[in-house]
Short mmCIF file of C-alpha atoms in Angstrom, two decimals:
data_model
loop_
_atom_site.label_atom_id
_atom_site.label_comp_id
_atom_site.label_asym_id
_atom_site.label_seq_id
_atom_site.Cartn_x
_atom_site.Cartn_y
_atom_site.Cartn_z
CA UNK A 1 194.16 94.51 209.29
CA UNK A 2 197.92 93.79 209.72
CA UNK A 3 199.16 90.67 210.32
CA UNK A 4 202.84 89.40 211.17
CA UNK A 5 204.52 87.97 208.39
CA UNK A 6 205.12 84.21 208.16
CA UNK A 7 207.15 83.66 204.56
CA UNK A 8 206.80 85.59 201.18
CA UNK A 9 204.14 87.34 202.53
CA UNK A 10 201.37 84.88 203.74
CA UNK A 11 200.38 86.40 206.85
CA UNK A 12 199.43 85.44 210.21
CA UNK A 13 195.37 85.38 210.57
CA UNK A 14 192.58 85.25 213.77
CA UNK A 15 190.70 82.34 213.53
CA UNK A 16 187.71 83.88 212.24
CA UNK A 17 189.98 85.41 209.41
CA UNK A 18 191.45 81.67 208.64
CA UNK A 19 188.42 79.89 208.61
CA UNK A 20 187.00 82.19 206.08
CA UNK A 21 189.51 82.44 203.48
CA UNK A 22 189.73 78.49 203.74
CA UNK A 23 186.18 78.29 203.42
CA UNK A 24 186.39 80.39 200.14
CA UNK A 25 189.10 78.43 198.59
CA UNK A 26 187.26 75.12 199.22
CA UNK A 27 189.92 73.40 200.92
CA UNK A 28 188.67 69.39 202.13
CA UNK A 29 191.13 66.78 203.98
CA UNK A 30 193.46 65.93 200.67
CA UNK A 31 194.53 62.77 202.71
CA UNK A 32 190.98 61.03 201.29
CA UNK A 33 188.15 61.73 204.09
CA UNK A 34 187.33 65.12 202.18
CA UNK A 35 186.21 66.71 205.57
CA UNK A 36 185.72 70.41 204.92
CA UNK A 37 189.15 71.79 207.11
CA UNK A 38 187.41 74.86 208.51
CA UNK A 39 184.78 73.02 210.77
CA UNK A 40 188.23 71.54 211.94
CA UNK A 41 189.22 74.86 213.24
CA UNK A 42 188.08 75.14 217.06
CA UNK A 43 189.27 76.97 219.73
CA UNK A 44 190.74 75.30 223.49
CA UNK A 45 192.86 72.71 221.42
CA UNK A 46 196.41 72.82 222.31
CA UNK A 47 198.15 70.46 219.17
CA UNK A 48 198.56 70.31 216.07
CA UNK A 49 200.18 66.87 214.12
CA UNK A 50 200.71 67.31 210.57
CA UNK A 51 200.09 63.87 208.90
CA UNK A 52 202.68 63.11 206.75
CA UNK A 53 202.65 59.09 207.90
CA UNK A 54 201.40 58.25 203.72
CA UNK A 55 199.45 55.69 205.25
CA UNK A 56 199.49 53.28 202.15
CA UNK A 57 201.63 51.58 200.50
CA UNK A 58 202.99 52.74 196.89
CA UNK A 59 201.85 56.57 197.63
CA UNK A 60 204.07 59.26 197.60
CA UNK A 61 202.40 62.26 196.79
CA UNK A 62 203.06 63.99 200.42
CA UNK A 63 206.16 63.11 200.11
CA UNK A 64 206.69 65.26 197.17
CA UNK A 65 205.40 68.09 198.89
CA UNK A 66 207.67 67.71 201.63
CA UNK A 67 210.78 67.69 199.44
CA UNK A 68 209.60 70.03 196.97
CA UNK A 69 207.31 72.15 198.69
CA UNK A 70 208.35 72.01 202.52
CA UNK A 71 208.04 75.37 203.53
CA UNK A 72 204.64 76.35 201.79
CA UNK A 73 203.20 73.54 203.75
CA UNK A 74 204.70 74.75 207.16
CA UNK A 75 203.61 78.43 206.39
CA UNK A 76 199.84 76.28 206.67
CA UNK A 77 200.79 74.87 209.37
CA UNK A 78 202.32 77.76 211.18
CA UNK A 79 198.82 79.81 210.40
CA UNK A 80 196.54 77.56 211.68
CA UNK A 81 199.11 77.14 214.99
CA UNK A 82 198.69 80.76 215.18
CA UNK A 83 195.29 81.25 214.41
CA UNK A 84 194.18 78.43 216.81
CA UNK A 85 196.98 79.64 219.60
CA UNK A 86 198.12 76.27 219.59
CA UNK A 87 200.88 75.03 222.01
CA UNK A 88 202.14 72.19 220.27
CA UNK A 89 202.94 71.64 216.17
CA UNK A 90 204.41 67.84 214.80
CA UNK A 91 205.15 66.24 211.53
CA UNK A 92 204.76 62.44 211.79
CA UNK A 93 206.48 60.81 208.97
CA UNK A 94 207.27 57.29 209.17
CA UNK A 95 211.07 56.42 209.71
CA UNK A 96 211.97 55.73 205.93
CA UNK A 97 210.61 59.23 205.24
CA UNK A 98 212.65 60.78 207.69
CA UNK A 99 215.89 58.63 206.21
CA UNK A 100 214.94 60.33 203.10
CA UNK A 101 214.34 64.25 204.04
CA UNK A 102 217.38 64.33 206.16
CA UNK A 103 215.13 64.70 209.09
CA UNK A 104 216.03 63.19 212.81
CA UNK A 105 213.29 63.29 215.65
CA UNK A 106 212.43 66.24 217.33
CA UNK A 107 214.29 68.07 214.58
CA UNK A 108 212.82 71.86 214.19
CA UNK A 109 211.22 72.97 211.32
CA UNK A 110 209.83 76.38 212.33
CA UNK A 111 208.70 78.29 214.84
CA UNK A 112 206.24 75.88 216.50
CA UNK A 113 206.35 72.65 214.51
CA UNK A 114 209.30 69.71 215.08
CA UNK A 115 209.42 66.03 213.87
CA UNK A 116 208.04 63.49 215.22
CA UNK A 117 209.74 59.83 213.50
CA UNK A 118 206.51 57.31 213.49
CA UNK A 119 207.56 53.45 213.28
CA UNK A 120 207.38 51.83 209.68
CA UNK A 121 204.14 50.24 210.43
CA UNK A 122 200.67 49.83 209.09
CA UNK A 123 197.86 51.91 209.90
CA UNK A 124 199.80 54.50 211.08
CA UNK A 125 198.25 57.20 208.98
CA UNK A 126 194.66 56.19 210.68
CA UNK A 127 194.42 59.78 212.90
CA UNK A 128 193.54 57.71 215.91
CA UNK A 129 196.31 55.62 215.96
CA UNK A 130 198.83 58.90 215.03
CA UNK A 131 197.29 60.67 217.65
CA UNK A 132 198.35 57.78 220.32
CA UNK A 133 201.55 57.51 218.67
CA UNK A 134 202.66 61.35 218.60
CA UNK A 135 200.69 62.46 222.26
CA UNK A 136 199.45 58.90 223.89
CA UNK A 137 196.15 60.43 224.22
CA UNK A 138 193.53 57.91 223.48
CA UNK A 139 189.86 59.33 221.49
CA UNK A 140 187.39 57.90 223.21
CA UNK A 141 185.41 55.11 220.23
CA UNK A 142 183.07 57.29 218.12
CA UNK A 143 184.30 60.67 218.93
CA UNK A 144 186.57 63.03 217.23
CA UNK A 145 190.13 64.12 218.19
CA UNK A 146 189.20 67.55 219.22
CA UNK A 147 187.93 66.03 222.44
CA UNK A 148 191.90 64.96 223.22
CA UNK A 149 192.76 68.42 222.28
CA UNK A 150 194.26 67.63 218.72
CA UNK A 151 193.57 68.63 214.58
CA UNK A 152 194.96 66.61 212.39
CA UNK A 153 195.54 67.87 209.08
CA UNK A 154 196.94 65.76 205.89
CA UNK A 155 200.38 68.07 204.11
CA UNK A 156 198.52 68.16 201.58
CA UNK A 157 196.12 70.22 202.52
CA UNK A 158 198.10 72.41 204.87
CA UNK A 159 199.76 73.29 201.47
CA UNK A 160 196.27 74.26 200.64
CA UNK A 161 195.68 76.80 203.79
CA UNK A 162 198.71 78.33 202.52
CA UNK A 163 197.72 78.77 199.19
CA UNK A 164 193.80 80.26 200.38
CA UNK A 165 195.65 82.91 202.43
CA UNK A 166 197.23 84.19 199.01
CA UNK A 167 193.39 83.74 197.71
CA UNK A 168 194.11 80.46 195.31
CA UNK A 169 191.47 77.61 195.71
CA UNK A 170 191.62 74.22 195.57
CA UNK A 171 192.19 73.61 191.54
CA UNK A 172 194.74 70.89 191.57
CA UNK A 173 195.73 67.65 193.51
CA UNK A 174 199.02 66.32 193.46
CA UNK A 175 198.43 62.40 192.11
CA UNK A 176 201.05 59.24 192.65
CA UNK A 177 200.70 57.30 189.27
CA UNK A 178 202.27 53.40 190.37
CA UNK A 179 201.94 49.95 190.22
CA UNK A 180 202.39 47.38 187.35
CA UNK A 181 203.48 50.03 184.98
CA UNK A 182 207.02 51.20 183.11
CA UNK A 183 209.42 52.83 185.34
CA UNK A 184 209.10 55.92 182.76
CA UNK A 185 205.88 56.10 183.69
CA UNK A 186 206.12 56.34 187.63
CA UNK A 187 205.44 59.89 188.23
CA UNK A 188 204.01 62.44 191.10
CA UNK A 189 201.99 64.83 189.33
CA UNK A 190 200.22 68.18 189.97
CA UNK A 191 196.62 67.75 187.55
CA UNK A 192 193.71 70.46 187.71
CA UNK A 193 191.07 68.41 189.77
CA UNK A 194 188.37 67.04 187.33
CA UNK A 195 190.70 65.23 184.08
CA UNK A 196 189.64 62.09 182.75
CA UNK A 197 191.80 59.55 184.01
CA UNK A 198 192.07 58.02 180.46
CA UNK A 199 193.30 61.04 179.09
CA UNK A 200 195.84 61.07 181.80
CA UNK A 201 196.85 57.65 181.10
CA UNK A 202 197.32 58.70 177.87
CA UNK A 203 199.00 61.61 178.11
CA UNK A 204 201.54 59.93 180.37
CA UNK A 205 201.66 56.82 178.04
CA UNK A 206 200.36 54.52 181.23
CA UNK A 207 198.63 50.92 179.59
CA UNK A 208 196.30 49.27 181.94
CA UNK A 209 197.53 45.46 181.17
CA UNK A 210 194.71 42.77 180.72
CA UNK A 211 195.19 41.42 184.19
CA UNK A 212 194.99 44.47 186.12
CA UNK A 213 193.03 46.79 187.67
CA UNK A 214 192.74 50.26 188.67
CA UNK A 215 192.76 51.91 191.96
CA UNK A 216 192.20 55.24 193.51
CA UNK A 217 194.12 55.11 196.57
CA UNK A 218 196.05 52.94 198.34
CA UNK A 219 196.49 49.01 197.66
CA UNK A 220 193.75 47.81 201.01
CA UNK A 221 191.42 51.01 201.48
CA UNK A 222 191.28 52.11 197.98
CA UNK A 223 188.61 51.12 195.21
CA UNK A 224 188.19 50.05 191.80
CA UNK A 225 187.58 52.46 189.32
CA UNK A 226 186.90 52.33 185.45
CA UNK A 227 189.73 54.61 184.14
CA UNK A 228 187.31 55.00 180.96
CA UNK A 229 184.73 56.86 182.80
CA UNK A 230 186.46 57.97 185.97
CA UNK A 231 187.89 61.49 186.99
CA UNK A 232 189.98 63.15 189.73
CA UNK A 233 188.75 64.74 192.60
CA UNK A 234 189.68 66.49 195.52
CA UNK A 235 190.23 63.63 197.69
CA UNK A 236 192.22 61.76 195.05
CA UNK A 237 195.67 60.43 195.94
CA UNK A 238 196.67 58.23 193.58
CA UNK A 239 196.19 55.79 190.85
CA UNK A 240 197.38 52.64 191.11
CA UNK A 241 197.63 49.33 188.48
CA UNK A 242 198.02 46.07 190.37
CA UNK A 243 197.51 42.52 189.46
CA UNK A 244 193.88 41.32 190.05
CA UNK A 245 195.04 38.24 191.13
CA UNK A 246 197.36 39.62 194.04
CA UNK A 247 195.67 39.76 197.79
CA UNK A 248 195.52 43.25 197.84
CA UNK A 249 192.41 43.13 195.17
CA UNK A 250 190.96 39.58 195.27
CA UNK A 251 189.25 40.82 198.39
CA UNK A 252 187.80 43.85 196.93
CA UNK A 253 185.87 41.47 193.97
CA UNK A 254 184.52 39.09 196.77
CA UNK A 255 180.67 39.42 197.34
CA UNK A 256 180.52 40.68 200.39
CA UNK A 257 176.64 38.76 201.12
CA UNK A 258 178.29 35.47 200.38
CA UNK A 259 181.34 36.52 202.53
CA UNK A 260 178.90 37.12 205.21
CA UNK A 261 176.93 34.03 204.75
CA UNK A 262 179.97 31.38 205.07
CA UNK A 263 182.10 33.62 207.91
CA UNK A 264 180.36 32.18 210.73
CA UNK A 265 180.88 28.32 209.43
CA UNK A 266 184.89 29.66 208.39
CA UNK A 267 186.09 30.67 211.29
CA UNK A 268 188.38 28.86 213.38
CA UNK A 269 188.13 31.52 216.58
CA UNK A 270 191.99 32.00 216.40
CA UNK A 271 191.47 35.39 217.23
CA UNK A 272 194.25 37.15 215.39
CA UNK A 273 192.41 39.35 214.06
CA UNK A 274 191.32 41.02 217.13
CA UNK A 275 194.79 40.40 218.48
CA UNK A 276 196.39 42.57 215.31
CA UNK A 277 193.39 45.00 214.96
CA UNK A 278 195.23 48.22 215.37
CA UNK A 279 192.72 50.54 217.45
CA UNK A 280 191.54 47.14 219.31
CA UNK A 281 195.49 47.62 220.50
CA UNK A 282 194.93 50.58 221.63
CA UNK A 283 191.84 50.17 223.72
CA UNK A 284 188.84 50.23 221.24
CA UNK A 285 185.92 47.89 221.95
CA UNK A 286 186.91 45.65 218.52
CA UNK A 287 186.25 42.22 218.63
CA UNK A 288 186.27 41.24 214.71
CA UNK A 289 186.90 37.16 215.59
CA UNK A 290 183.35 37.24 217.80
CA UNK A 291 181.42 39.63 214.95
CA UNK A 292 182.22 36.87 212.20
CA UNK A 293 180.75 34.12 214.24
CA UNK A 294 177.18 35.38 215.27
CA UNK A 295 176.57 37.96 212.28
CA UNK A 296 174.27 35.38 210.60
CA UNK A 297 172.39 34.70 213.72
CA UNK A 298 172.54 38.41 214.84
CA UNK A 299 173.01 36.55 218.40
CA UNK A 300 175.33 38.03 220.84
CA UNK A 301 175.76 38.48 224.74
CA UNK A 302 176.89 41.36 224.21
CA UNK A 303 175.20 44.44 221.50
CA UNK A 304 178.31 46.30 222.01
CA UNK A 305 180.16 44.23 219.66
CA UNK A 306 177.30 45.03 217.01
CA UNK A 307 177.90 48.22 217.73
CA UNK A 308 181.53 48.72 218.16
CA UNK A 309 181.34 47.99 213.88
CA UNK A 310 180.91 51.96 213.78
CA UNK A 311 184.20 52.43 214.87
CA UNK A 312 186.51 50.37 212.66
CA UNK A 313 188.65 52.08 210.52
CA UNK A 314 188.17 49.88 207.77
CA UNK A 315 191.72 49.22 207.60
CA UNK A 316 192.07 45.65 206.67
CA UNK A 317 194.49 44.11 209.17
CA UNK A 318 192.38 41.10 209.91
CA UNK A 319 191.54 40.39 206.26
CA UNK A 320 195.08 40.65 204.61
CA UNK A 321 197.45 39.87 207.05
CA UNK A 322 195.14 38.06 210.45
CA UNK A 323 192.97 35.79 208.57
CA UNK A 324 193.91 32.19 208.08
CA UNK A 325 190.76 31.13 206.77
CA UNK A 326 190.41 33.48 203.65
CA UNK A 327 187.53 35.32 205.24
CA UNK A 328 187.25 39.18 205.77
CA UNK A 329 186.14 40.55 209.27
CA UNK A 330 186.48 43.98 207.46
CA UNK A 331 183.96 43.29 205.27
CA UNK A 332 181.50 41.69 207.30
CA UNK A 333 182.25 44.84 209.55
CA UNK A 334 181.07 46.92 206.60
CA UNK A 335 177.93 45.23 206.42
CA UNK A 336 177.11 45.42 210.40
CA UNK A 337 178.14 49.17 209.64
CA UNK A 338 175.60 49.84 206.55
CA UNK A 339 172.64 47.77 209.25
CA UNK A 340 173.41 50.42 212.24
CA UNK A 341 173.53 53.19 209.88
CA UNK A 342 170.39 53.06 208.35
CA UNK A 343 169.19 51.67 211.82
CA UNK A 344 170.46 54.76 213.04
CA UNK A 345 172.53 53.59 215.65
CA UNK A 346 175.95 53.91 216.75
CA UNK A 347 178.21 52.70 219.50
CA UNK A 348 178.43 54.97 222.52
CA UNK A 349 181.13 55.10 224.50
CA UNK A 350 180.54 54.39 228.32
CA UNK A 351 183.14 57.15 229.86
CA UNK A 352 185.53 54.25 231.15
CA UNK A 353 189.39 54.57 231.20
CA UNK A 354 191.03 53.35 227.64
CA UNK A 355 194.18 51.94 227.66
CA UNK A 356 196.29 50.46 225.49
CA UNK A 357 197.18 46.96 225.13
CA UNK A 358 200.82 46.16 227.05
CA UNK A 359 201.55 43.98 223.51
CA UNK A 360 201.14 46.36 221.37
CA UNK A 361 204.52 47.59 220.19
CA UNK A 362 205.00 43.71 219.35
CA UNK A 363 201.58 43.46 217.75
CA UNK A 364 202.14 46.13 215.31
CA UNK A 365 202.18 45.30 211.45
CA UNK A 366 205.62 46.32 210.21
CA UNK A 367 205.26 48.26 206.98
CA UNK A 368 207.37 45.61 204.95
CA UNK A 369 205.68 42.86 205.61
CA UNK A 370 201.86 44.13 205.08
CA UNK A 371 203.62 45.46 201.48
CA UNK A 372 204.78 41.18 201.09
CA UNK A 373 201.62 39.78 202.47
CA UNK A 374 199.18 41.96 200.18
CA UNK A 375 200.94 41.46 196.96
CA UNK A 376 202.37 44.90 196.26
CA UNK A 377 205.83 44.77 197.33
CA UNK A 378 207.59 44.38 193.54
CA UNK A 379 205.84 47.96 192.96
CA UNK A 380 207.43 49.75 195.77
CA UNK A 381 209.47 51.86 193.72
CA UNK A 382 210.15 55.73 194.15
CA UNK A 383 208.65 57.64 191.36
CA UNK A 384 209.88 60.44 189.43
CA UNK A 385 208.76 63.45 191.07
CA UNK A 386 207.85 65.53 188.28
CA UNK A 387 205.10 68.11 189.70
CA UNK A 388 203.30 70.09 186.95
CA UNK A 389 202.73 69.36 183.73
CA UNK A 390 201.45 70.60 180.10
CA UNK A 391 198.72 68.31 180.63
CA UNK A 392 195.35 69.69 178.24
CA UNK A 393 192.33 67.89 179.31
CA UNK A 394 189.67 68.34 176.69
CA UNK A 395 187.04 68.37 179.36
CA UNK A 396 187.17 68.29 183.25
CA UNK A 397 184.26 67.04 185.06
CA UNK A 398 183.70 68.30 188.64
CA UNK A 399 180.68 66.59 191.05
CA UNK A 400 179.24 69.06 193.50
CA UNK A 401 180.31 66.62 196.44
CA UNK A 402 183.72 66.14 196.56
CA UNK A 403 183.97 66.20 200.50
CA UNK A 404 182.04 64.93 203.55
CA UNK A 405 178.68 67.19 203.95
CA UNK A 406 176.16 68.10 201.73
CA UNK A 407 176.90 68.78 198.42
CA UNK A 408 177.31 72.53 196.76
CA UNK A 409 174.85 74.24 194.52
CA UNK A 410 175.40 74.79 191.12
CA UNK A 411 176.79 78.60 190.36
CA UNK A 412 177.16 78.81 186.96
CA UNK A 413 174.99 77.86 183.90
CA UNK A 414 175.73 76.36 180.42
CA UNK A 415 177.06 78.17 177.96
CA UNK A 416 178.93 80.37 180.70
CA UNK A 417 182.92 81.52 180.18
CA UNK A 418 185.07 80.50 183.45
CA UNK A 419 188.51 80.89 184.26
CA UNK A 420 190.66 78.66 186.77
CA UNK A 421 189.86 79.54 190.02
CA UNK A 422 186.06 80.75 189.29
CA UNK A 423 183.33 79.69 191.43
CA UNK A 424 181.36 76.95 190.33
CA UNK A 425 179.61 75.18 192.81
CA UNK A 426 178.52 76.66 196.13
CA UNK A 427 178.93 75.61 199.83
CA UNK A 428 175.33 74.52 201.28
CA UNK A 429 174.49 75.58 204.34
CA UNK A 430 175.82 73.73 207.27
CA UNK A 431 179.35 71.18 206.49
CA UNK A 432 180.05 71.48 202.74
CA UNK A 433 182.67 72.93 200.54
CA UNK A 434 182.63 75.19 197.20
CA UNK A 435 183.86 73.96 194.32
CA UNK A 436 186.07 75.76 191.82
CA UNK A 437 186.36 76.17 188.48
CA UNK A 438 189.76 74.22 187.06
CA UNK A 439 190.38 75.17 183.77
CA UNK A 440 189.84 78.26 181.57
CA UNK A 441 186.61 77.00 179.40
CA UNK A 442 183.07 76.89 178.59
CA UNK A 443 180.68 75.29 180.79
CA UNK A 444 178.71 72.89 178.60
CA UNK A 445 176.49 70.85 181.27
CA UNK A 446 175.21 71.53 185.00
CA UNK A 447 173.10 69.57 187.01
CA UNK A 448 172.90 68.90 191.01
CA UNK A 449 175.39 66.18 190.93
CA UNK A 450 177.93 67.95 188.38
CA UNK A 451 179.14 70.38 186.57
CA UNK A 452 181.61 70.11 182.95
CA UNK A 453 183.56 72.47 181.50
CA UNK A 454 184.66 72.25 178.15
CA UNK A 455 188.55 73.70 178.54
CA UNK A 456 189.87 76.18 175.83
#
C-alpha cells in the first residue's frame, strides 16, 4: 500500500497499519509508566501533546532527543497525528527548555505539531496536569485522557513509533547518568536495554560514594536500586547518585507502617498539603491533611476521601515541600492505595463539573525551589550529551514485563543464537508488549520472569 511520505522515507500509515508495526517493535511509554503505546491509539480523539515537560529534576534524556534527534521524533508524532486524523499536535516543554532549543510558543515544528512553553513548575510532566495546562480540559478522577479527547505520548517514545515504521524495535533507551558524581562523568547515553548497571558504572568510570545512593528515575518518584544486581529496562530514565542524607531520599528509607502509625498524632491540620497538592488544584477530590488524621482509625464522614487515594499521582508535593511536621501524606496515600487495591475498590467519579482552583497559578511549586527544598539543587548540571557508545555488556538481562499488562512469553530457548532486534519474549494476549532481543549473543537462561543473553 502507498503511503505519503513524511521524512527519509517513514511513511504515513492507517491506524490499523500503525498500531501493528508498533505492536511488533514493542514500543511502552519511555517516560516510566511502560503502558504498551498501541492500546493508546483510538479513534474520535482530536489532540495530540507530546510530553517533553522532563518532569524531574536532574533528567535530561528527552532533552537530548530534542536537540539531537528532533525531527525523528516529530516524524512519530506526525504518524500517529495522521494515523489517528488528529486535529491538534503540541510539544510542552517547560520554559528553560524552550530558552535552550531556540523555541518560542506556538512556534511550528511541522505540519500539525507547534510549541506549547509549560511554566517551570513541579509536576508538570504528571499527564493530567499537562493536559489542563496545554487544553484546560479537566480528566474526570480515575479515568484516562482519552475521555477529554487527548494521547499523551513521552519524546521518547514517539522517537520509537518512528523507528517501528522503519521495522527497528525497542533495543535501546537513552539514560541521564547525574548526581553526586565527576562532571566527566555526566553523560546522556544511548545503552541496549538489559546492561548491568555496574558494568555501566564502570565503563563510564561512575563511583557510587559511601554516603549515597542510587536511583532509577527522578530525585521524589524514583527508587532505590542496588547497582550490583540491577539492570536497564524499557522504562528506565536515568540513574541518579544523591546523598542519603538529603530530603529527596530520607523519605524513601522511612517505614512506611511506622509513618502511618504516628501521622494521625503528627499532624497539625495546617492543610498545606492539600492546598499545594497539584491535581487537588485542579479539581481532584484530594484531601491528604484529612487522610493522615483518621487512617489509623479508618474513621471518616466521608469514604470518598479513602477512596480518592486511587487517584494521587504519587508525586510528593505534600511530603517534600507541604509538610511541616516531617510526615508523608504520600506515603500514607500509598498504603490506603495497596488496602483499596486488594479490596478491589476504587474511587468513582460522580459526573459533577471539575474546576480548577482560582489560586492555582499562585499555588504552583516553581521548579527551583522543589530542586532547593529536596536537596538536589548542587546537581543540576547539564550533562554531556554523548548518545551512543562502544559500550560491551558481557551479559544483558531482559524480564518478560517491562511495561504495564501481563507479561510476554518466553520465545527462545537456551543455547539459542540471537541477533539485536530478534524476538525474545512474546506479547500475551490482551495489554502486553514483546520483548526484543538487544545484543548479538547466546541465550544462556529463560524462565517466565526473564530471559539472558550472553553477548558475543
Amino acid at each position: 500500500m502507498k503511503h505519503a511520505e513524511i521524512h527519509k522515507g517513514i511513511d504515513i500509515m492507517n491506524l490499523n497499519e500503525l498500531k501493528k508495526v508498533v505492536a511488533d517493535a514493542g514500543v511502552v511509554g519511555a517516560g516510566g509508566a511502560g503502558f504498551p503505546t498501541q492500546f493508546k491509539f483510538n479513534e474520535g480523539l482530536d489532540t495530540l501533546i507530546i510530553n517533553g515537560a522532563e518532569c524531574e529534576p536532574l533528567i535530561f534524556s528527552d532533552y537530548y532527543i530534542m536537540k539531537k534527534e528532533m525531527q525523528q521524533m516529530l516524524d512519530g508524532a506526525e504518524m500517529v497525528i495522521e494515523a489517528m486524523k488528529l486535529k491538534n499536535g503540541y510539544l510542552g516543554i517547560k520554559e528553560h527548555t524552550a530558552e535552550r532549543l531556540g523555541f518560542s510558543d506556538g512556534q511550528k515544528l511541522s505540519a500539525h505539531v507547534v510549541v506549547h512553553v509549560l511554566p517551570n513548575v513541579y509536576p508538570m510532566g504528571d499527564e493530567i496536569i499537562l493536559i489542563y495546562e496545554v487544553t484546560k480540559r479537566i480528566v474526570a478522577p480515575g479515568s484516562l485522557p482519552f475521555t477529554q479527547g487527548v494521547i499523551v505520548s513521552n519524546v521518547e517514545t514517539l522517537y520509537n513509533v518512528a523507528n517501528a515504521a522503519k521495522g527497528i524495535p525497542v533495543t535501546e533507551k537513552y539514560v541521564t547518568i547525574g548526581g553526586k558524581i565527576d562532571d566527566k562523568c555526566r553523560k546522556v547515553v544511548k545503552i541496549p536495554v538489559g546492561v548491568p548497571v555496574s558494568e555501566l558504572f564502570a565503563y563510564l568510570g561512575v563511583t557510587v560514594p559511601e554516603d549515597c545512593v542510587v536511583i532509577d528515575g527522578g530525585p521524589a518518584m524514583g527508587n532505590i536500586i542496588d547497582p550490583k544486581t540491577y539492570h536497564v529496562t524499557k522504562t528506565t530514565k536515568s540513574f541518579l547518585i544523591l546523598p542519603k542524607y538529603i530530603p529527596a531520599i530520607t523519605g524513601k528509607t522511612t517505614d512506611p507502617d511506622n509513618m502511618v502509625r504516628r501521622s494521625s498524632s503528627t499532624c497539625c491540620q495546617c492543610s498545606m498539603c492539600t492546598d499545594m497538592c497539584p491535581r487537588a488544584l485542579i479539581g481532584y477530590p484530594l484531601k491528604p491533611h484529612k487522610i493522615v488524621r483518621v487512617v489509623n482509625g479508618e474513621i471518616t464522614s466521608n469514604p470518598q476521601d479513602y477512596l480518592a487515594a486511587s487517584v494521587c499521582s504519587s508525586c510528593g508535593v505534600c511530603e517534600l515541600t507541604a509538610c511541616c511536621q516531617g510526615i508523608s501524606p504520600r506515603m500514607v496515600y500509598t498504603q490506603v492505595k495497596k488496602s483499596l487495591a486488594k479490596n478491589g475498590l476504587r474511587y468513582q467519579h460522580d459526573g459533577s463539573e471539575l474546576k480548577a482552583d482560582p489560586q492555582r497559578e499562585y499555588r504552583m511549586l516553581p521548579s527551583d525551589r522543589f530542586m532547593a527544598r529536596i536537596g538536589v539543587a548542587p546537581y543540576d548540571i547539564m550533562p554531556e550529551l554523548t548518545g551512543t557508545i562502544s559500550f560491551k555488556p558481557s551479559s544483558v538481562y531482559l524480564p518478560m514485563r517491562q511495561h504495564v499488562g501481563k507479561p510476554a512469553a518466553p520465545a527462545v530457548n537456551v543455547g539459542d543464537v540471537v541477533k539485536a532486534g530478534d524476538l525474545v519474549g512474546k506479547a500475551a494476549d490482551g495489554i502486553s508488549a514483546n520483548i526484543h532481543a538487544t545484543v548479538n549473543g547466546v541465550v544462556t537462561a529463560v524462565s517466565d520472569q526473564a530471559i539472558t543473553i550472553q553477548c558475543d
